[in-house]
Coordinates of C-alpha atoms in Angstrom, one line a residue:
M1 CA 86.4 89.8 90.7
D2 CA 86.5 91.7 94.0
F3 CA 88.7 94.8 94.4
S4 CA 89.5 96.5 97.6
L5 CA 91.8 99.5 98.2
Q6 CA 93.8 100.7 101.1
T7 CA 95.6 104.1 101.3
L8 CA 98.9 103.5 103.2
D9 CA 101.9 105.8 104.0
Q10 CA 103.9 104.0 101.4
G11 CA 101.2 104.2 98.7
L12 CA 98.1 102.5 97.5
L13 CA 97.5 98.8 98.2
A14 CA 94.9 97.2 95.8
S15 CA 93.8 93.6 96.7
L16 CA 92.1 91.5 94.0
S17 CA 90.3 88.3 94.7
G18 CA 88.1 85.9 92.7
R19 CA 88.6 85.8 89.0
L20 CA 90.2 88.3 86.6
D21 CA 88.6 86.9 83.4
H22 CA 86.5 88.2 80.6
E23 CA 83.8 89.3 83.0
G24 CA 86.1 91.1 85.3
V25 CA 88.5 92.8 83.0
A26 CA 86.3 95.8 82.3
S27 CA 85.6 96.5 86.0
F28 CA 89.4 96.0 86.8
E29 CA 90.5 98.5 83.9
A30 CA 88.0 101.1 85.1
R31 CA 89.1 100.8 88.8
S32 CA 92.7 100.7 87.9
Q33 CA 92.4 103.8 85.8
G34 CA 90.9 105.6 88.8
L35 CA 93.9 104.5 90.9
L36 CA 96.3 106.0 88.5
D37 CA 94.2 109.2 88.3
A38 CA 94.3 109.6 92.1
A39 CA 96.2 112.5 93.1
G40 CA 99.6 111.8 94.8
A41 CA 99.7 108.2 94.1
S42 CA 103.3 107.5 93.4
C43 CA 103.4 103.8 94.4
L44 CA 100.8 101.2 93.7
V45 CA 101.0 97.5 94.8
L46 CA 98.6 95.0 93.6
D47 CA 98.1 92.1 96.1
L48 CA 97.1 88.9 94.1
A49 CA 97.1 86.5 97.0
R50 CA 93.3 85.9 96.8
L51 CA 93.1 85.9 93.0
D52 CA 91.9 82.4 92.0
Y53 CA 92.0 82.7 88.3
L54 CA 93.9 84.9 85.6
S55 CA 92.8 84.6 82.0
S56 CA 94.8 85.9 79.0
E57 CA 92.6 88.9 79.0
G58 CA 93.3 89.6 82.7
L59 CA 97.1 89.2 82.0
R60 CA 96.8 91.7 79.3
A61 CA 95.0 94.1 81.5
L62 CA 97.8 93.8 84.1
V63 CA 100.5 94.5 81.4
S64 CA 98.4 97.6 80.2
L65 CA 98.3 98.9 83.8
G66 CA 102.0 98.4 84.0
Q67 CA 102.5 100.5 80.9
K68 CA 100.2 103.2 82.0
A69 CA 101.7 103.4 85.4
R70 CA 105.2 103.7 84.0
A71 CA 104.0 106.6 81.7
R72 CA 102.6 108.5 84.6
G73 CA 105.7 107.8 86.8
V74 CA 103.9 105.5 89.3
S75 CA 105.9 102.7 90.7
L76 CA 103.9 99.5 90.3
A77 CA 104.7 96.2 92.2
F78 CA 102.8 92.8 92.6
C79 CA 102.7 90.6 95.7
G80 CA 101.1 87.4 96.9
L81 CA 101.4 85.5 93.6
G82 CA 100.6 81.8 94.0
G83 CA 99.6 78.7 92.0
L84 CA 98.2 79.5 88.5
V85 CA 99.0 83.3 88.8
R86 CA 102.6 82.6 89.7
D87 CA 102.8 80.0 86.8
L88 CA 101.3 82.6 84.2
F89 CA 103.7 85.3 85.4
D90 CA 106.6 82.8 84.9
I91 CA 105.5 81.5 81.5
S92 CA 104.8 85.0 80.1
G93 CA 108.1 86.4 81.3
L94 CA 106.4 88.9 83.6
F95 CA 108.9 88.4 86.5
Q96 CA 111.5 90.1 84.3
V97 CA 109.1 93.0 83.4
F98 CA 107.5 93.8 86.9
T99 CA 108.6 94.1 90.5
V100 CA 107.2 91.1 92.3
A101 CA 107.5 90.4 96.1
E102 CA 105.9 88.0 98.7
S103 CA 104.3 90.5 100.9
P104 CA 102.8 94.0 100.4
Q105 CA 105.5 95.5 102.6
A106 CA 108.3 93.9 100.6
A107 CA 106.6 94.9 97.4
F108 CA 106.4 98.6 98.5
R109 CA 110.2 98.5 99.5
A110 CA 111.1 96.9 96.1
A111 CA 109.0 99.3 94.2
R112 CA 110.7 102.3 95.9
R113 CA 114.1 100.9 95.0
G114 CA 113.1 100.9 91.3

């Protein structure tokens, strides 16, 4: 799994690509913890458009990130869900739990609205 980060006026945009599976979860958890620790980060958007695969461990890591973000007062949103990732969010009911939008810009707007 690859992880890139952009600091924007609206907040932090993290783009994931590749596979968020058993091998990538530890790296993702360490990187995402760093994002939450970043000073002044009030909004975080995860762009999953280039994520090819999401395992149950990866799904659990996203849920855990959501819980940690909420506890710290950080607005979290997702964007770019397609194929398998969209199906997993649907089946697991995460569309009712998380803010999800089509684009990063829409995700930042939706996250700000709460």
